[in-house]
Amino acid sequence: MDITTILFYVFSGILLVSSFRVITARSTVHAALFLILSFFTASCIWMLLKAEFLAIALVLVYIGAVMVLFLFVVMMLDLNTDSMREGFWKHLPVAAVIGALIAFEMGIVLMGGFQLSDAPVATAAQLQQGNTKLLGIEIYTSYLYPLQIAAVLLLVAIVAAIALTLRRRKDSRAMDASEQVKVTKADRLKIIKMAPTVAAPAPAAAPNEGGQA
């Protein structure tokens, strides 16, 4: 057993444990941290398979952007996970059946193994170019139209998310910056001339019975 195989089993064990802790951790922040660990160990496995582009993309996109954003959102919202866990044991049998079915389907697919004899053999010129360049050439030549369709779908999803976020709410008290800029001095300050008010003199005190004032 060489060092690559040992590292593969080590990273695979960490990946399985961290993935299990993602769904069993009681704290939402801890679950997000375990998910970051799962992505990192998965990228290490990609590096062992000499797929450096997928490994770097997993670290930069998912860990560096998506999961950090999720972690900040979870820490800022302070979600109450007790209400989310209500009915867990009631839905556990259905979830167990679906999980067993997915595992059975994956076992059927992977039981035959990978036909390495059918895999294309890279030439010496292709090996000098590297996996990243070859992947880019393959995507923008053989899979150009699926790539454009995926880009359009992502653009539609982004526009839809922005439209749902910016819709006007009745209970919103947001200020309109354009209306604030249009305000003039006369709208903010108005001088009104009013007649002066003179206070009436106080009444004189009544004299006492003894004749003393």
PDB file of C-alpha atoms in Angstrom:
ATOM      1  CA  MET A   1       0.000   0.000   0.000  1.00  0.00           C
ATOM      2  CA  ASP A   2       1.579   3.258  -1.129  1.00  0.00           C
ATOM      3  CA  ILE A   3       1.227   6.714   0.383  1.00  0.00           C
ATOM      4  CA  THR A   4      -1.453   7.752  -2.135  1.00  0.00           C
ATOM      5  CA  THR A   5      -3.734   4.888  -1.092  1.00  0.00           C
ATOM      6  CA  ILE A   6      -3.210   5.675   2.589  1.00  0.00           C
ATOM      7  CA  LEU A   7      -4.085   9.338   2.034  1.00  0.00           C
ATOM      8  CA  PHE A   8      -7.150   8.304   0.042  1.00  0.00           C
ATOM      9  CA  TYR A   9      -8.490   6.192   2.920  1.00  0.00           C
ATOM     10  CA  VAL A  10      -7.679   8.907   5.462  1.00  0.00           C
ATOM     11  CA  PHE A  11      -9.459  11.630   3.475  1.00  0.00           C
ATOM     12  CA  SER A  12     -12.378   9.301   2.715  1.00  0.00           C
ATOM     13  CA  GLY A  13     -12.842   8.511   6.411  1.00  0.00           C
ATOM     14  CA  ILE A  14     -12.758  12.197   7.342  1.00  0.00           C
ATOM     15  CA  LEU A  15     -15.230  12.935   4.549  1.00  0.00           C
ATOM     16  CA  LEU A  16     -17.679  10.282   5.758  1.00  0.00           C
ATOM     17  CA  VAL A  17     -17.484  11.394   9.395  1.00  0.00           C
ATOM     18  CA  SER A  18     -17.833  15.109   8.584  1.00  0.00           C
ATOM     19  CA  SER A  19     -20.734  14.435   6.183  1.00  0.00           C
ATOM     20  CA  PHE A  20     -22.521  12.464   8.908  1.00  0.00           C
ATOM     21  CA  ARG A  21     -21.944  15.288  11.395  1.00  0.00           C
ATOM     22  CA  VAL A  22     -23.466  17.806   8.963  1.00  0.00           C
ATOM     23  CA  ILE A  23     -26.897  16.224   9.427  1.00  0.00           C
ATOM     24  CA  THR A  24     -26.520  15.264  13.094  1.00  0.00           C
ATOM     25  CA  ALA A  25     -24.939  18.386  14.640  1.00  0.00           C
ATOM     26  CA  ARG A  26     -27.367  20.272  16.872  1.00  0.00           C
ATOM     27  CA  SER A  27     -25.786  23.648  16.177  1.00  0.00           C
ATOM     28  CA  THR A  28     -26.317  25.152  12.731  1.00  0.00           C
ATOM     29  CA  VAL A  29     -22.915  26.826  12.839  1.00  0.00           C
ATOM     30  CA  HIS A  30     -21.221  23.522  13.627  1.00  0.00           C
ATOM     31  CA  ALA A  31     -23.091  21.863  10.741  1.00  0.00           C
ATOM     32  CA  ALA A  32     -21.827  24.550   8.347  1.00  0.00           C
ATOM     33  CA  LEU A  33     -18.256  24.091   9.619  1.00  0.00           C
ATOM     34  CA  PHE A  34     -18.477  20.322   9.127  1.00  0.00           C
ATOM     35  CA  LEU A  35     -19.747  20.933   5.590  1.00  0.00           C
ATOM     36  CA  ILE A  36     -16.698  23.113   4.903  1.00  0.00           C
ATOM     37  CA  LEU A  37     -14.499  20.276   6.188  1.00  0.00           C
ATOM     38  CA  SER A  38     -16.330  17.851   3.875  1.00  0.00           C
ATOM     39  CA  PHE A  39     -15.702  20.062   0.857  1.00  0.00           C
ATOM     40  CA  PHE A  40     -12.028  20.434   1.781  1.00  0.00           C
ATOM     41  CA  THR A  41     -11.448  16.685   2.133  1.00  0.00           C
ATOM     42  CA  ALA A  42     -13.321  16.092  -1.143  1.00  0.00           C
ATOM     43  CA  SER A  43     -10.978  18.557  -2.862  1.00  0.00           C
ATOM     44  CA  CYS A  44      -8.009  16.640  -1.412  1.00  0.00           C
ATOM     45  CA  ILE A  45      -9.375  13.449  -2.967  1.00  0.00           C
ATOM     46  CA  TRP A  46      -9.701  15.263  -6.296  1.00  0.00           C
ATOM     47  CA  MET A  47      -6.056  16.269  -5.996  1.00  0.00           C
ATOM     48  CA  LEU A  48      -5.076  12.628  -5.437  1.00  0.00           C
ATOM     49  CA  LEU A  49      -6.946  11.762  -8.639  1.00  0.00           C
ATOM     50  CA  LYS A  50      -4.921  14.447 -10.490  1.00  0.00           C
ATOM     51  CA  ALA A  51      -8.003  16.566 -11.112  1.00  0.00           C
ATOM     52  CA  GLU A  52      -6.489  19.801  -9.855  1.00  0.00           C
ATOM     53  CA  PHE A  53      -9.005  22.067 -11.604  1.00  0.00           C
ATOM     54  CA  LEU A  54     -11.977  20.450  -9.839  1.00  0.00           C
ATOM     55  CA  ALA A  55     -10.129  20.574  -6.519  1.00  0.00           C
ATOM     56  CA  ILE A  56      -9.288  24.272  -6.810  1.00  0.00           C
ATOM     57  CA  ALA A  57     -12.808  25.084  -8.055  1.00  0.00           C
ATOM     58  CA  LEU A  58     -14.293  23.261  -5.059  1.00  0.00           C
ATOM     59  CA  VAL A  59     -12.122  25.232  -2.652  1.00  0.00           C
ATOM     60  CA  LEU A  60     -12.548  28.651  -4.275  1.00  0.00           C
ATOM     61  CA  VAL A  61     -16.231  28.482  -5.208  1.00  0.00           C
ATOM     62  CA  TYR A  62     -17.879  26.371  -2.513  1.00  0.00           C
ATOM     63  CA  ILE A  63     -15.612  26.921   0.489  1.00  0.00           C
ATOM     64  CA  GLY A  64     -14.360  30.414  -0.323  1.00  0.00           C
ATOM     65  CA  ALA A  65     -17.673  31.897  -1.446  1.00  0.00           C
ATOM     66  CA  VAL A  66     -20.807  29.816  -0.896  1.00  0.00           C
ATOM     67  CA  MET A  67     -20.089  28.254   2.491  1.00  0.00           C
ATOM     68  CA  VAL A  68     -18.566  31.409   3.961  1.00  0.00           C
ATOM     69  CA  LEU A  69     -21.719  33.266   2.918  1.00  0.00           C
ATOM     70  CA  PHE A  70     -23.900  30.550   4.470  1.00  0.00           C
ATOM     71  CA  LEU A  71     -21.868  30.701   7.661  1.00  0.00           C
ATOM     72  CA  PHE A  72     -22.232  34.482   7.959  1.00  0.00           C
ATOM     73  CA  VAL A  73     -25.976  34.255   7.296  1.00  0.00           C
ATOM     74  CA  VAL A  74     -26.442  31.517   9.895  1.00  0.00           C
ATOM     75  CA  MET A  75     -24.448  33.451  12.503  1.00  0.00           C
ATOM     76  CA  MET A  76     -26.329  36.702  11.803  1.00  0.00           C
ATOM     77  CA  LEU A  77     -29.854  35.213  11.792  1.00  0.00           C
ATOM     78  CA  ASP A  78     -29.358  33.054  14.910  1.00  0.00           C
ATOM     79  CA  LEU A  79     -31.756  30.380  13.678  1.00  0.00           C
ATOM     80  CA  ASN A  80     -33.805  28.359  16.155  1.00  0.00           C
ATOM     81  CA  THR A  81     -33.194  24.732  15.223  1.00  0.00           C
ATOM     82  CA  ASP A  82     -35.582  23.318  17.821  1.00  0.00           C
ATOM     83  CA  SER A  83     -38.615  24.096  15.668  1.00  0.00           C
ATOM     84  CA  MET A  84     -36.887  22.555  12.640  1.00  0.00           C
ATOM     85  CA  ARG A  85     -36.331  19.284  14.484  1.00  0.00           C
ATOM     86  CA  GLU A  86     -39.998  18.840  15.314  1.00  0.00           C
ATOM     87  CA  GLY A  87     -41.382  15.718  13.677  1.00  0.00           C
ATOM     88  CA  PHE A  88     -37.921  14.224  13.025  1.00  0.00           C
ATOM     89  CA  TRP A  89     -38.748  10.765  14.368  1.00  0.00           C
ATOM     90  CA  LYS A  90     -42.102  10.799  12.618  1.00  0.00           C
ATOM     91  CA  HIS A  91     -40.497  11.193   9.184  1.00  0.00           C
ATOM     92  CA  LEU A  92     -37.485   8.989   9.951  1.00  0.00           C
ATOM     93  CA  PRO A  93     -38.938   5.729   8.460  1.00  0.00           C
ATOM     94  CA  VAL A  94     -39.741   7.415   5.135  1.00  0.00           C
ATOM     95  CA  ALA A  95     -36.302   9.058   5.032  1.00  0.00           C
ATOM     96  CA  ALA A  96     -34.632   5.711   5.837  1.00  0.00           C
ATOM     97  CA  VAL A  97     -36.478   3.975   2.992  1.00  0.00           C
ATOM     98  CA  ILE A  98     -35.522   6.712   0.506  1.00  0.00           C
ATOM     99  CA  GLY A  99     -31.887   6.634   1.684  1.00  0.00           C
ATOM    100  CA  ALA A 100     -31.743   2.832   1.339  1.00  0.00           C
ATOM    101  CA  LEU A 101     -33.212   3.101  -2.166  1.00  0.00           C
ATOM    102  CA  ILE A 102     -30.597   5.680  -3.197  1.00  0.00           C
ATOM    103  CA  ALA A 103     -27.794   3.539  -1.749  1.00  0.00           C
ATOM    104  CA  PHE A 104     -29.156   0.486  -3.609  1.00  0.00           C
ATOM    105  CA  GLU A 105     -29.228   2.369  -6.916  1.00  0.00           C
ATOM    106  CA  MET A 106     -25.676   3.629  -6.415  1.00  0.00           C
ATOM    107  CA  GLY A 107     -24.554   0.109  -5.581  1.00  0.00           C
ATOM    108  CA  ILE A 108     -26.063  -1.218  -8.798  1.00  0.00           C
ATOM    109  CA  VAL A 109     -24.318   1.461 -10.835  1.00  0.00           C
ATOM    110  CA  LEU A 110     -20.924   1.004  -9.151  1.00  0.00           C
ATOM    111  CA  MET A 111     -21.066  -2.781  -8.858  1.00  0.00           C
ATOM    112  CA  GLY A 112     -19.763  -3.311 -12.343  1.00  0.00           C
ATOM    113  CA  GLY A 113     -16.832  -1.011 -11.704  1.00  0.00           C
ATOM    114  CA  PHE A 114     -15.249   1.401 -14.124  1.00  0.00           C
ATOM    115  CA  GLN A 115     -14.167   0.120 -17.509  1.00  0.00           C
ATOM    116  CA  LEU A 116     -10.665   1.569 -17.580  1.00  0.00           C
ATOM    117  CA  SER A 117      -9.934  -0.192 -20.849  1.00  0.00           C
ATOM    118  CA  ASP A 118     -12.500   2.009 -22.606  1.00  0.00           C
ATOM    119  CA  ALA A 119     -10.996   5.234 -21.274  1.00  0.00           C
ATOM    120  CA  PRO A 120      -9.208   7.375 -23.889  1.00  0.00           C
ATOM    121  CA  VAL A 121      -5.446   7.470 -23.664  1.00  0.00           C
ATOM    122  CA  ALA A 122      -3.886  10.919 -23.554  1.00  0.00           C
ATOM    123  CA  THR A 123      -1.108  11.702 -25.941  1.00  0.00           C
ATOM    124  CA  ALA A 124       2.218  13.233 -24.995  1.00  0.00           C
ATOM    125  CA  ALA A 125       1.146  16.660 -26.302  1.00  0.00           C
ATOM    126  CA  GLN A 126      -2.049  16.529 -24.238  1.00  0.00           C
ATOM    127  CA  LEU A 127      -0.149  15.588 -21.109  1.00  0.00           C
ATOM    128  CA  GLN A 128       2.058  18.649 -21.528  1.00  0.00           C
ATOM    129  CA  GLN A 129      -0.984  20.959 -21.782  1.00  0.00           C
ATOM    130  CA  GLY A 130      -2.442  19.931 -18.422  1.00  0.00           C
ATOM    131  CA  ASN A 131      -5.912  18.947 -17.255  1.00  0.00           C
ATOM    132  CA  THR A 132      -7.207  22.501 -16.930  1.00  0.00           C
ATOM    133  CA  LYS A 133      -6.438  23.478 -20.508  1.00  0.00           C
ATOM    134  CA  LEU A 134      -7.780  20.204 -21.891  1.00  0.00           C
ATOM    135  CA  LEU A 135     -10.972  20.614 -19.869  1.00  0.00           C
ATOM    136  CA  GLY A 136     -11.439  24.148 -21.213  1.00  0.00           C
ATOM    137  CA  ILE A 137     -10.916  22.991 -24.796  1.00  0.00           C
ATOM    138  CA  GLU A 138     -13.404  20.141 -24.334  1.00  0.00           C
ATOM    139  CA  ILE A 139     -16.047  22.387 -22.748  1.00  0.00           C
ATOM    140  CA  TYR A 140     -15.844  25.153 -25.348  1.00  0.00           C
ATOM    141  CA  THR A 141     -15.794  22.771 -28.332  1.00  0.00           C
ATOM    142  CA  SER A 142     -17.795  19.601 -27.700  1.00  0.00           C
ATOM    143  CA  TYR A 143     -20.046  20.975 -24.930  1.00  0.00           C
ATOM    144  CA  LEU A 144     -20.452  24.593 -26.008  1.00  0.00           C
ATOM    145  CA  TYR A 145     -24.263  24.550 -26.348  1.00  0.00           C
ATOM    146  CA  PRO A 146     -24.910  22.810 -22.996  1.00  0.00           C
ATOM    147  CA  LEU A 147     -22.579  25.349 -21.400  1.00  0.00           C
ATOM    148  CA  GLN A 148     -24.547  28.252 -22.904  1.00  0.00           C
ATOM    149  CA  ILE A 149     -27.846  26.723 -21.796  1.00  0.00           C
ATOM    150  CA  ALA A 150     -26.506  26.340 -18.247  1.00  0.00           C
ATOM    151  CA  ALA A 151     -25.313  29.967 -18.317  1.00  0.00           C
ATOM    152  CA  VAL A 152     -28.755  31.189 -19.427  1.00  0.00           C
ATOM    153  CA  LEU A 153     -30.449  29.157 -16.679  1.00  0.00           C
ATOM    154  CA  LEU A 154     -28.109  30.613 -14.073  1.00  0.00           C
ATOM    155  CA  LEU A 155     -28.774  34.129 -15.387  1.00  0.00           C
ATOM    156  CA  VAL A 156     -32.535  33.589 -15.179  1.00  0.00           C
ATOM    157  CA  ALA A 157     -32.146  32.274 -11.628  1.00  0.00           C
ATOM    158  CA  ILE A 158     -30.105  35.331 -10.603  1.00  0.00           C
ATOM    159  CA  VAL A 159     -32.624  37.750 -12.145  1.00  0.00           C
ATOM    160  CA  ALA A 160     -35.517  35.903 -10.460  1.00  0.00           C
ATOM    161  CA  ALA A 161     -33.775  36.009  -7.074  1.00  0.00           C
ATOM    162  CA  ILE A 162     -33.131  39.749  -7.410  1.00  0.00           C
ATOM    163  CA  ALA A 163     -36.729  40.368  -8.496  1.00  0.00           C
ATOM    164  CA  LEU A 164     -38.078  38.452  -5.499  1.00  0.00           C
ATOM    165  CA  THR A 165     -35.768  40.332  -3.168  1.00  0.00           C
ATOM    166  CA  LEU A 166     -36.570  43.828  -4.493  1.00  0.00           C
ATOM    167  CA  ARG A 167     -40.350  43.498  -4.607  1.00  0.00           C
ATOM    168  CA  ARG A 168     -42.176  46.185  -2.640  1.00  0.00           C
ATOM    169  CA  ARG A 169     -43.472  45.156   0.756  1.00  0.00           C
ATOM    170  CA  LYS A 170     -46.247  46.890   2.654  1.00  0.00           C
ATOM    171  CA  ASP A 171     -44.467  46.718   5.996  1.00  0.00           C
ATOM    172  CA  SER A 172     -41.162  48.020   4.610  1.00  0.00           C
ATOM    173  CA  ARG A 173     -39.913  51.428   5.783  1.00  0.00           C
ATOM    174  CA  ALA A 174     -37.070  51.827   3.354  1.00  0.00           C
ATOM    175  CA  MET A 175     -36.151  55.319   2.178  1.00  0.00           C
ATOM    176  CA  ASP A 176     -36.047  56.345  -1.475  1.00  0.00           C
ATOM    177  CA  ALA A 177     -32.726  58.062  -2.167  1.00  0.00           C
ATOM    178  CA  SER A 178     -33.992  59.662  -5.392  1.00  0.00           C
ATOM    179  CA  GLU A 179     -36.875  61.364  -3.554  1.00  0.00           C
ATOM    180  CA  GLN A 180     -34.495  62.626  -0.860  1.00  0.00           C
ATOM    181  CA  VAL A 181     -32.256  64.260  -3.460  1.00  0.00           C
ATOM    182  CA  LYS A 182     -35.209  66.120  -5.007  1.00  0.00           C
ATOM    183  CA  VAL A 183     -36.084  67.849  -1.712  1.00  0.00           C
ATOM    184  CA  THR A 184     -35.434  71.628  -1.739  1.00  0.00           C
ATOM    185  CA  LYS A 185     -34.767  74.091   1.055  1.00  0.00           C
ATOM    186  CA  ALA A 186     -38.337  75.341   0.939  1.00  0.00           C
ATOM    187  CA  ASP A 187     -39.628  71.821   1.563  1.00  0.00           C
ATOM    188  CA  ARG A 188     -37.449  71.383   4.626  1.00  0.00           C
ATOM    189  CA  LEU A 189     -37.881  74.842   6.228  1.00  0.00           C
ATOM    190  CA  LYS A 190     -40.883  77.159   6.048  1.00  0.00           C
ATOM    191  CA  ILE A 191     -40.898  80.610   7.767  1.00  0.00           C
ATOM    192  CA  ILE A 192     -44.312  81.790   8.993  1.00  0.00           C
ATOM    193  CA  LYS A 193     -45.019  85.341  10.287  1.00  0.00           C
ATOM    194  CA  MET A 194     -47.218  85.354  13.379  1.00  0.00           C
ATOM    195  CA  ALA A 195     -48.580  88.239  15.446  1.00  0.00           C
ATOM    196  CA  PRO A 196     -46.787  88.747  18.775  1.00  0.00           C
ATOM    197  CA  THR A 197     -48.611  87.532  21.827  1.00  0.00           C
ATOM    198  CA  VAL A 198     -48.584  89.875  24.898  1.00  0.00           C
ATOM    199  CA  ALA A 199     -49.213  88.290  28.237  1.00  0.00           C
ATOM    200  CA  ALA A 200     -52.008  89.905  30.333  1.00  0.00           C
ATOM    201  CA  PRO A 201     -50.943  91.623  33.609  1.00  0.00           C
ATOM    202  CA  ALA A 202     -51.473  89.687  36.774  1.00  0.00           C
ATOM    203  CA  PRO A 203     -54.543  90.823  38.867  1.00  0.00           C
ATOM    204  CA  ALA A 204     -53.861  92.905  42.009  1.00  0.00           C
ATOM    205  CA  ALA A 205     -54.172  91.180  45.367  1.00  0.00           C
ATOM    206  CA  ALA A 206     -57.389  91.884  47.352  1.00  0.00           C
ATOM    207  CA  PRO A 207     -56.996  93.928  50.696  1.00  0.00           C
ATOM    208  CA  ASN A 208     -57.380  92.129  54.020  1.00  0.00           C
ATOM    209  CA  GLU A 209     -60.240  92.794  56.512  1.00  0.00           C
ATOM    210  CA  GLY A 210     -57.928  94.663  58.973  1.00  0.00           C
ATOM    211  CA  GLY A 211     -57.209  97.270  56.412  1.00  0.00           C
ATOM    212  CA  GLN A 212     -53.800  95.975  55.765  1.00  0.00           C
ATOM    213  CA  ALA A 213     -52.827  95.448  52.208  1.00  0.00           C
TER     214      ALA A 213
END
